[in-house]
Amino acid sequence: MKETFIEFFTFSYPNITYVVVGTVLLSISSALVGCFTFLRKKSLVGDVVSHAVLPGICLSFLLTGYKNPLIIVAGAFFTGWLSIAALDYVVRHSKIKEDTATGLSLSVFFGLGILLLTFIQHSGNAQQTGLDAFLFGKAAALVGQDLIVFGILAVITLLMVLAFFKEFQIIAFDQQFATSMGLPVKSIEMILTSVTVLAVVAGIQAVGVVLMAAMLITPAATAKFWTDRLQVMLLLAAIFGAFSGITGAFISYAAPAMPTGPWMVMVLSFLALISFFFAPQKGILVRLLRQRRIRRKQLEENLLKAFYAVGERLGTFDKPLTLDQIGEKRSFRPEELRIGLRRLVSHGYLRRQQSDWQLTADGLSKGRRVQRLHRLWELYLTEYLSIAPDHVHEDAESIEHVITPELELELERLLDHPIHDPHQSVIPSRD
């Protein structure tokens, strides 16, 4: 394996260079175009185009009788673009919704492609050998003239994205704003559609029509987990795409029975899964940890508020309280009560005295603030939103945990420094 690794990454053979350059170029170009498709919420458009190029490939072969890459590209581009035009026409001039029209366009064009491919395979033309490789891709065929043609397509796609970056950015985020600016939105959409078709056509030799949609959307979806900035998203998508191209080519080289295209998609899918779970801001694991932290914060503050409420009723906050006294103000499950009390002790908000619990100075201050925010918000809802006093408690229970000090001061100003809440309970002072 070490010898294979060194042999591959030192590009000992020209064929390795051809395959790596080809897969990296097509991966980067398709990833960049896919970002704009993804942001416009038209992810299935790539799927339509990738399946619709198959009849164009077959028609090009039927008309010429041999596999000329230039003619195949022209035919693939024509039917790919035609599928998008047909999809747009059906949506605009009928009551069929976009998702239904997408499925119709994809199935009709791909079905026609399979029909033509079957006809060619039974025609007896010896030149048709290897034509079915366009279905699933064959990166090892990226040599000589094929590499030049598809490489040029990938470079053209990259240049088009760079040239129209600002226009693509505007229509991806706010098409109405682009119209109000006087931009030719229809023309820009047509250019973006053409670039999308070019990206698909550039990748059919290596990845195939079946899997090409994944090369468009997966890098963009993966990058979106890591950033909210378009420029960073484009850079990350390009990096993910290039990494999948190099890794897929290496796996195919190390294990010749393994096809490059499917492994490129598998590598991208693996990166997507990692991002899906472990991305620092949007990953599922991070969100679960954040939710857990918020739930524990709410539990702690609810406990401190309960301690403060009991102290208000008793007229003193210096007396240790039993768990039964706390339960009179608010019901807690035994497990969450145990966890909450232990955390409050560790944070210095409570001290334990045998079987009883007492607020510390910090705990008293925090409990007072939570109760203050609760009653301020109840008063705000009754005075500004005209909600009945007996309907504001549940809402205040949720909002009290997220009110910032700035919002607290604004509430106090709006309510003219109130003393009592809607239930005539005293609103604790800020000090």
Tab-separated table of C-alpha atoms in Angstrom, residues 58-413:
chain	number	residue	atom	x	y	z
A	58	CYS	CA	-27.088	8.657	-27.910
A	59	LEU	CA	-28.422	10.940	-30.642
A	60	SER	CA	-24.922	12.293	-31.274
A	61	PHE	CA	-23.661	8.754	-31.769
A	62	LEU	CA	-26.600	7.793	-34.010
A	63	LEU	CA	-26.029	10.816	-36.249
A	64	THR	CA	-22.266	10.383	-36.611
A	65	GLY	CA	-21.696	6.672	-36.037
A	66	TYR	CA	-18.718	7.132	-33.709
A	67	LYS	CA	-17.861	8.573	-30.266
A	68	ASN	CA	-16.425	11.984	-31.062
A	69	PRO	CA	-16.176	13.826	-27.710
A	70	LEU	CA	-16.968	17.221	-29.241
A	71	ILE	CA	-20.129	15.971	-30.910
A	72	ILE	CA	-21.146	14.027	-27.796
A	73	VAL	CA	-20.701	17.179	-25.693
A	74	ALA	CA	-22.801	19.199	-28.149
A	75	GLY	CA	-25.601	16.635	-28.078
A	76	ALA	CA	-25.483	16.293	-24.293
A	77	PHE	CA	-25.577	20.072	-23.848
A	78	PHE	CA	-28.540	20.391	-26.237
A	79	THR	CA	-30.790	17.840	-24.523
A	80	GLY	CA	-29.693	18.945	-21.044
A	81	TRP	CA	-30.641	22.526	-21.820
A	82	LEU	CA	-33.835	21.367	-23.536
A	83	SER	CA	-34.913	19.500	-20.391
A	84	ILE	CA	-34.670	22.686	-18.307
A	85	ALA	CA	-36.549	24.672	-20.975
A	86	ALA	CA	-39.276	22.001	-21.026
A	87	LEU	CA	-39.472	22.012	-17.234
A	88	ASP	CA	-39.781	25.804	-17.126
A	89	TYR	CA	-42.404	25.831	-19.908
A	90	VAL	CA	-44.592	23.232	-18.180
A	91	VAL	CA	-44.469	25.091	-14.854
A	92	ARG	CA	-45.285	28.460	-16.438
A	93	HIS	CA	-48.043	27.347	-18.816
A	94	SER	CA	-49.877	24.671	-16.854
A	95	LYS	CA	-51.239	23.951	-13.413
A	96	ILE	CA	-48.602	21.292	-12.820
A	97	LYS	CA	-46.392	22.177	-9.847
A	98	GLU	CA	-42.617	22.366	-10.099
A	99	ASP	CA	-41.883	19.134	-8.230
A	100	THR	CA	-44.245	17.182	-10.490
A	101	ALA	CA	-42.843	18.807	-13.615
A	102	THR	CA	-39.328	17.987	-12.415
A	103	GLY	CA	-40.198	14.315	-12.063
A	104	LEU	CA	-41.857	14.288	-15.486
A	105	SER	CA	-38.900	15.942	-17.221
A	106	LEU	CA	-36.363	13.652	-15.543
A	107	SER	CA	-38.240	10.420	-16.274
A	108	VAL	CA	-39.159	11.288	-19.879
A	109	PHE	CA	-35.662	12.314	-20.947
A	110	PHE	CA	-33.917	9.500	-19.086
A	111	GLY	CA	-36.406	6.964	-20.425
A	112	LEU	CA	-35.759	8.218	-23.953
A	113	GLY	CA	-32.016	7.947	-23.321
A	114	ILE	CA	-32.283	4.340	-22.120
A	115	LEU	CA	-34.462	3.512	-25.150
A	116	LEU	CA	-31.894	4.980	-27.574
A	117	LEU	CA	-28.998	3.321	-25.741
A	118	THR	CA	-30.716	-0.069	-25.976
A	119	PHE	CA	-31.331	0.481	-29.683
A	120	ILE	CA	-27.659	1.344	-30.251
A	121	GLN	CA	-26.472	-1.729	-28.347
A	122	HIS	CA	-28.568	-3.956	-30.630
A	123	SER	CA	-27.627	-2.115	-33.821
A	124	GLY	CA	-24.443	-4.108	-34.415
A	125	ASN	CA	-22.226	-0.994	-34.673
A	126	ALA	CA	-18.873	-1.945	-33.166
A	127	GLN	CA	-18.167	1.701	-32.350
A	128	GLN	CA	-20.824	1.676	-29.639
A	129	THR	CA	-18.557	-0.262	-27.268
A	130	GLY	CA	-18.121	1.722	-24.048
A	131	LEU	CA	-21.015	4.065	-24.730
A	132	ASP	CA	-22.859	2.695	-21.705
A	133	ALA	CA	-19.959	3.940	-19.539
A	134	PHE	CA	-21.661	7.346	-19.624
A	135	LEU	CA	-24.337	5.892	-17.360
A	136	PHE	CA	-22.020	5.285	-14.410
A	137	GLY	CA	-18.842	7.036	-15.548
A	138	LYS	CA	-15.363	5.766	-16.269
A	139	ALA	CA	-12.649	8.135	-15.106
A	140	ALA	CA	-9.912	5.912	-16.537
A	141	ALA	CA	-11.139	6.929	-19.988
A	142	LEU	CA	-10.096	10.537	-19.345
A	143	VAL	CA	-7.071	10.469	-21.621
A	144	GLY	CA	-5.999	12.299	-24.725
A	145	GLN	CA	-8.747	14.129	-26.589
A	146	ASP	CA	-11.418	13.275	-24.021
A	147	LEU	CA	-9.437	14.947	-21.235
A	148	ILE	CA	-8.852	18.033	-23.363
A	149	VAL	CA	-12.530	18.429	-24.268
A	150	PHE	CA	-13.991	17.793	-20.820
A	151	GLY	CA	-11.187	19.722	-19.125
A	152	ILE	CA	-11.899	22.758	-21.304
A	153	LEU	CA	-15.578	22.500	-20.383
A	154	ALA	CA	-14.697	22.481	-16.697
A	155	VAL	CA	-12.422	25.512	-17.096
A	156	ILE	CA	-15.121	27.379	-19.048
A	157	THR	CA	-17.574	26.617	-16.245
A	158	LEU	CA	-15.168	28.003	-13.639
A	159	LEU	CA	-14.568	31.152	-15.671
A	160	MET	CA	-18.303	31.691	-16.152
A	161	VAL	CA	-18.904	31.416	-12.402
A	162	LEU	CA	-16.152	33.959	-11.745
A	163	ALA	CA	-17.392	36.321	-14.460
A	164	PHE	CA	-21.022	36.332	-13.291
A	165	PHE	CA	-20.401	35.832	-9.587
A	166	LYS	CA	-22.177	39.017	-8.433
A	167	GLU	CA	-25.198	38.415	-10.645
A	168	PHE	CA	-25.507	34.774	-9.579
A	169	GLN	CA	-25.171	35.839	-5.949
A	170	ILE	CA	-28.012	38.353	-6.187
A	171	ILE	CA	-30.523	36.050	-7.876
A	172	ALA	CA	-29.585	33.202	-5.530
A	173	PHE	CA	-30.547	35.222	-2.448
A	174	ASP	CA	-33.127	37.799	-3.595
A	175	GLN	CA	-34.508	37.628	-7.104
A	176	GLN	CA	-37.025	40.420	-6.467
A	177	PHE	CA	-34.219	42.730	-5.377
A	178	ALA	CA	-32.343	41.898	-8.576
A	179	THR	CA	-35.437	42.822	-10.593
A	180	SER	CA	-35.831	46.113	-8.720
A	181	MET	CA	-32.185	46.931	-9.542
A	182	GLY	CA	-32.959	46.572	-13.226
A	183	LEU	CA	-30.862	43.460	-13.732
A	184	PRO	CA	-31.898	41.187	-16.639
A	185	VAL	CA	-32.978	38.374	-14.343
A	186	LYS	CA	-34.242	36.127	-17.147
A	187	SER	CA	-30.946	36.405	-18.994
A	188	ILE	CA	-28.940	35.729	-15.832
A	189	GLU	CA	-31.091	32.686	-15.078
A	190	MET	CA	-30.496	31.456	-18.623
A	191	ILE	CA	-26.736	31.867	-18.187
A	192	LEU	CA	-26.828	30.037	-14.838
A	193	THR	CA	-28.859	27.243	-16.428
A	194	SER	CA	-26.326	26.974	-19.236
A	195	VAL	CA	-23.447	26.886	-16.755
A	196	THR	CA	-25.235	24.146	-14.790
A	197	VAL	CA	-25.649	22.095	-17.963
A	198	LEU	CA	-21.967	22.666	-18.808
A	199	ALA	CA	-20.934	21.442	-15.361
A	200	VAL	CA	-22.996	18.282	-15.776
A	201	VAL	CA	-21.683	17.644	-19.281
A	202	ALA	CA	-18.112	18.101	-18.059
A	203	GLY	CA	-18.580	15.388	-15.448
A	204	ILE	CA	-20.474	12.690	-17.328
A	205	GLN	CA	-17.300	10.970	-18.552
A	206	ALA	CA	-15.907	10.502	-15.035
A	207	VAL	CA	-19.003	10.208	-12.835
A	208	GLY	CA	-21.809	9.305	-15.214
A	209	VAL	CA	-25.314	10.652	-15.677
A	210	VAL	CA	-26.739	8.707	-12.731
A	211	LEU	CA	-24.417	10.101	-10.063
A	212	MET	CA	-23.627	13.532	-11.492
A	213	ALA	CA	-26.407	15.216	-9.501
A	214	ALA	CA	-24.595	14.228	-6.295
A	215	MET	CA	-21.465	16.033	-7.479
A	216	LEU	CA	-23.516	19.202	-7.912
A	217	ILE	CA	-25.433	19.260	-4.648
A	218	THR	CA	-23.488	17.294	-2.025
A	219	PRO	CA	-20.442	19.633	-1.823
A	220	ALA	CA	-22.753	22.655	-1.521
A	221	ALA	CA	-24.926	21.031	1.138
A	222	THR	CA	-21.821	19.943	3.055
A	223	ALA	CA	-20.225	23.392	2.917
A	224	LYS	CA	-23.452	25.063	4.105
A	225	PHE	CA	-23.098	23.316	7.469
A	226	TRP	CA	-19.817	25.150	8.106
A	227	THR	CA	-20.576	28.750	7.110
A	228	ASP	CA	-23.204	31.346	6.258
A	229	ARG	CA	-20.947	33.338	3.922
A	230	LEU	CA	-21.204	32.605	0.209
A	231	GLN	CA	-17.505	33.110	-0.549
A	232	VAL	CA	-16.471	30.701	2.210
A	233	MET	CA	-19.173	28.253	1.122
A	234	LEU	CA	-17.834	28.268	-2.448
A	235	LEU	CA	-14.277	27.728	-1.231
A	236	LEU	CA	-15.260	24.856	1.066
A	237	ALA	CA	-17.417	23.231	-1.620
A	238	ALA	CA	-14.496	23.397	-4.050
A	239	ILE	CA	-12.154	21.867	-1.455
A	240	PHE	CA	-14.608	19.070	-0.665
A	241	GLY	CA	-15.118	18.407	-4.367
A	242	ALA	CA	-11.398	18.328	-5.111
A	243	PHE	CA	-10.740	16.051	-2.137
A	244	SER	CA	-13.409	13.624	-3.324
A	245	GLY	CA	-11.893	13.625	-6.821
A	246	ILE	CA	-8.374	12.862	-5.606
A	247	THR	CA	-9.550	10.280	-3.054
A	248	GLY	CA	-11.856	8.544	-5.527
A	249	ALA	CA	-9.088	8.371	-8.108
A	250	PHE	CA	-6.643	6.958	-5.537
A	251	ILE	CA	-9.078	4.270	-4.358
A	252	SER	CA	-9.738	3.306	-7.961
A	253	TYR	CA	-5.994	3.132	-8.628
A	254	ALA	CA	-5.232	1.117	-5.489
A	255	ALA	CA	-8.144	-1.279	-6.153
A	256	PRO	CA	-8.673	-1.444	-9.925
A	257	ALA	CA	-12.043	-3.171	-9.496
A	258	MET	CA	-13.360	-0.058	-7.716
A	259	PRO	CA	-14.889	2.604	-10.045
A	260	THR	CA	-13.773	6.202	-9.540
A	261	GLY	CA	-17.113	7.995	-9.923
A	262	PRO	CA	-19.088	6.086	-7.287
A	263	TRP	CA	-16.206	6.376	-4.835
A	264	MET	CA	-16.105	10.141	-5.382
A	265	VAL	CA	-19.767	10.262	-4.414
A	266	MET	CA	-19.151	8.003	-1.410
A	267	VAL	CA	-16.331	10.238	-0.172
A	268	LEU	CA	-18.574	13.297	-0.535
A	269	SER	CA	-21.364	11.488	1.308
A	270	PHE	CA	-18.952	10.640	4.135
A	271	LEU	CA	-17.913	14.306	4.391
A	272	ALA	CA	-21.580	15.293	4.389
A	273	LEU	CA	-22.333	12.903	7.259
A	274	ILE	CA	-19.412	14.272	9.302
A	275	SER	CA	-20.640	17.822	8.696
A	276	PHE	CA	-24.215	16.813	9.438
A	277	PHE	CA	-23.259	15.619	12.914
A	278	PHE	CA	-20.117	17.545	13.890
A	279	ALA	CA	-20.173	20.976	12.179
A	280	PRO	CA	-19.383	23.536	14.928
A	281	GLN	CA	-22.503	25.690	14.520
A	282	LYS	CA	-25.138	23.630	12.692
A	283	GLY	CA	-24.204	20.016	13.372
A	284	ILE	CA	-26.760	17.778	15.026
A	285	LEU	CA	-24.432	16.883	17.898
A	286	VAL	CA	-23.672	20.548	18.566
A	287	ARG	CA	-27.376	21.408	18.480
A	288	LEU	CA	-28.165	18.580	20.890
A	289	LEU	CA	-25.449	19.786	23.285
A	290	ARG	CA	-26.737	23.357	22.981
A	291	GLN	CA	-30.304	22.242	23.683
A	292	ARG	CA	-29.110	20.249	26.677
A	293	ARG	CA	-27.239	23.279	27.985
A	294	ILE	CA	-30.324	25.465	27.555
A	295	ARG	CA	-32.566	22.935	29.314
A	296	ARG	CA	-30.145	22.771	32.249
A	297	LYS	CA	-29.984	26.565	32.428
A	298	GLN	CA	-33.773	26.723	32.503
A	299	LEU	CA	-33.892	24.051	35.223
A	300	GLU	CA	-31.377	25.931	37.371
A	301	GLU	CA	-33.173	29.244	36.971
A	302	ASN	CA	-36.564	27.674	37.672
A	303	LEU	CA	-35.161	26.160	40.858
A	304	LEU	CA	-33.685	29.485	41.982
A	305	LYS	CA	-36.980	31.212	41.208
A	306	ALA	CA	-38.804	28.623	43.314
A	307	PHE	CA	-36.370	29.221	46.211
A	308	TYR	CA	-36.918	32.973	45.878
A	309	ALA	CA	-40.716	32.609	45.787
A	310	VAL	CA	-40.705	30.534	48.978
A	311	GLY	CA	-38.452	33.103	50.622
A	312	GLU	CA	-40.877	35.857	49.607
A	313	ARG	CA	-43.745	33.966	51.216
A	314	LEU	CA	-41.770	33.336	54.416
A	315	GLY	CA	-40.489	36.923	54.537
A	316	THR	CA	-36.858	35.805	54.800
A	317	PHE	CA	-34.244	34.320	52.476
A	318	ASP	CA	-31.883	33.196	55.223
A	319	LYS	CA	-33.868	30.148	56.262
A	320	PRO	CA	-32.868	26.741	54.818
A	321	LEU	CA	-35.691	25.125	52.842
A	322	THR	CA	-36.812	21.543	52.483
A	323	LEU	CA	-37.565	19.861	49.183
A	324	ASP	CA	-41.232	19.723	50.151
A	325	GLN	CA	-41.296	23.514	50.484
A	326	ILE	CA	-39.730	23.881	47.033
A	327	GLY	CA	-42.264	21.434	45.601
A	328	GLU	CA	-45.107	23.645	46.838
A	329	LYS	CA	-44.124	26.378	44.355
A	330	ARG	CA	-43.201	24.209	41.381
A	331	SER	CA	-43.267	20.507	40.562
A	332	PHE	CA	-39.923	18.957	39.593
A	333	ARG	CA	-39.206	15.386	38.603
A	334	PRO	CA	-36.936	13.670	41.178
A	335	GLU	CA	-34.115	13.106	38.678
A	336	GLU	CA	-34.065	16.669	37.341
A	337	LEU	CA	-34.374	18.018	40.888
A	338	ARG	CA	-31.321	16.014	41.952
A	339	ILE	CA	-29.306	17.202	38.927
A	340	GLY	CA	-30.413	20.808	39.329
A	341	LEU	CA	-29.572	20.998	43.023
A	342	ARG	CA	-26.161	19.434	42.480
A	343	ARG	CA	-25.331	21.921	39.711
A	344	LEU	CA	-26.512	24.897	41.748
A	345	VAL	CA	-24.284	23.833	44.629
A	346	SER	CA	-21.319	23.436	42.273
A	347	HIS	CA	-21.973	26.934	40.834
A	348	GLY	CA	-22.136	28.446	44.326
A	349	TYR	CA	-25.832	29.379	44.191
A	350	LEU	CA	-26.931	26.964	46.935
A	351	ARG	CA	-25.404	25.481	50.053
A	352	ARG	CA	-26.561	22.253	51.624
A	353	GLN	CA	-27.294	21.975	55.324
A	354	GLN	CA	-27.975	18.328	56.116
A	355	SER	CA	-31.282	17.603	54.317
A	356	ASP	CA	-32.125	21.266	53.702
A	357	TRP	CA	-30.954	23.799	51.122
A	358	GLN	CA	-30.181	27.494	51.435
A	359	LEU	CA	-29.606	30.253	48.904
A	360	THR	CA	-26.187	31.902	48.839
A	361	ALA	CA	-25.819	35.603	48.119
A	362	ASP	CA	-25.174	34.852	44.440
A	363	GLY	CA	-28.120	32.460	44.318
A	364	LEU	CA	-30.402	35.064	45.889
A	365	SER	CA	-29.305	37.672	43.350
A	366	LYS	CA	-29.876	35.364	40.401
A	367	GLY	CA	-33.219	34.087	41.724
A	368	ARG	CA	-34.370	37.690	42.258
A	369	ARG	CA	-33.475	38.574	38.659
A	370	VAL	CA	-35.344	35.593	37.164
A	371	GLN	CA	-38.440	36.465	39.217
A	372	ARG	CA	-38.082	40.104	38.198
A	373	LEU	CA	-37.894	39.245	34.485
A	374	HIS	CA	-40.889	36.933	34.797
A	375	ARG	CA	-43.083	39.605	36.341
A	376	LEU	CA	-41.863	42.369	34.011
A	377	TRP	CA	-42.763	40.277	30.987
A	378	GLU	CA	-46.191	39.437	32.402
A	379	LEU	CA	-46.849	43.141	32.885
A	380	TYR	CA	-45.621	43.939	29.389
A	381	LEU	CA	-48.003	41.362	27.862
A	382	THR	CA	-50.989	42.723	29.738
A	383	GLU	CA	-50.296	46.404	29.088
A	384	TYR	CA	-48.989	46.347	25.501
A	385	LEU	CA	-50.643	43.251	24.028
A	386	SER	CA	-53.863	43.394	26.076
A	387	ILE	CA	-53.596	39.760	27.183
A	388	ALA	CA	-55.571	38.785	30.250
A	389	PRO	CA	-53.440	38.427	33.417
A	390	ASP	CA	-54.406	34.782	33.827
A	391	HIS	CA	-53.045	33.975	30.326
A	392	VAL	CA	-49.532	35.401	30.575
A	393	HIS	CA	-47.803	33.015	32.989
A	394	GLU	CA	-46.849	30.277	30.505
A	395	ASP	CA	-45.371	32.728	28.016
A	396	ALA	CA	-43.351	34.453	30.729
A	397	GLU	CA	-42.040	31.052	31.877
A	398	SER	CA	-40.326	30.670	28.491
A	399	ILE	CA	-39.218	34.243	27.822
A	400	GLU	CA	-37.677	34.934	31.239
A	401	HIS	CA	-34.681	32.736	30.391
A	402	VAL	CA	-33.656	34.648	27.252
A	403	ILE	CA	-34.195	38.304	28.201
A	404	THR	CA	-30.886	40.152	27.985
A	405	PRO	CA	-29.841	42.950	30.364
A	406	GLU	CA	-30.395	45.466	27.539
A	407	LEU	CA	-33.944	44.219	26.976
A	408	GLU	CA	-34.528	44.247	30.718
A	409	LEU	CA	-33.673	47.959	30.880
A	410	GLU	CA	-35.900	48.661	27.872
A	411	LEU	CA	-38.818	46.826	29.472
A	412	GLU	CA	-38.333	48.797	32.650
A	413	ARG	CA	-38.336	52.057	30.696
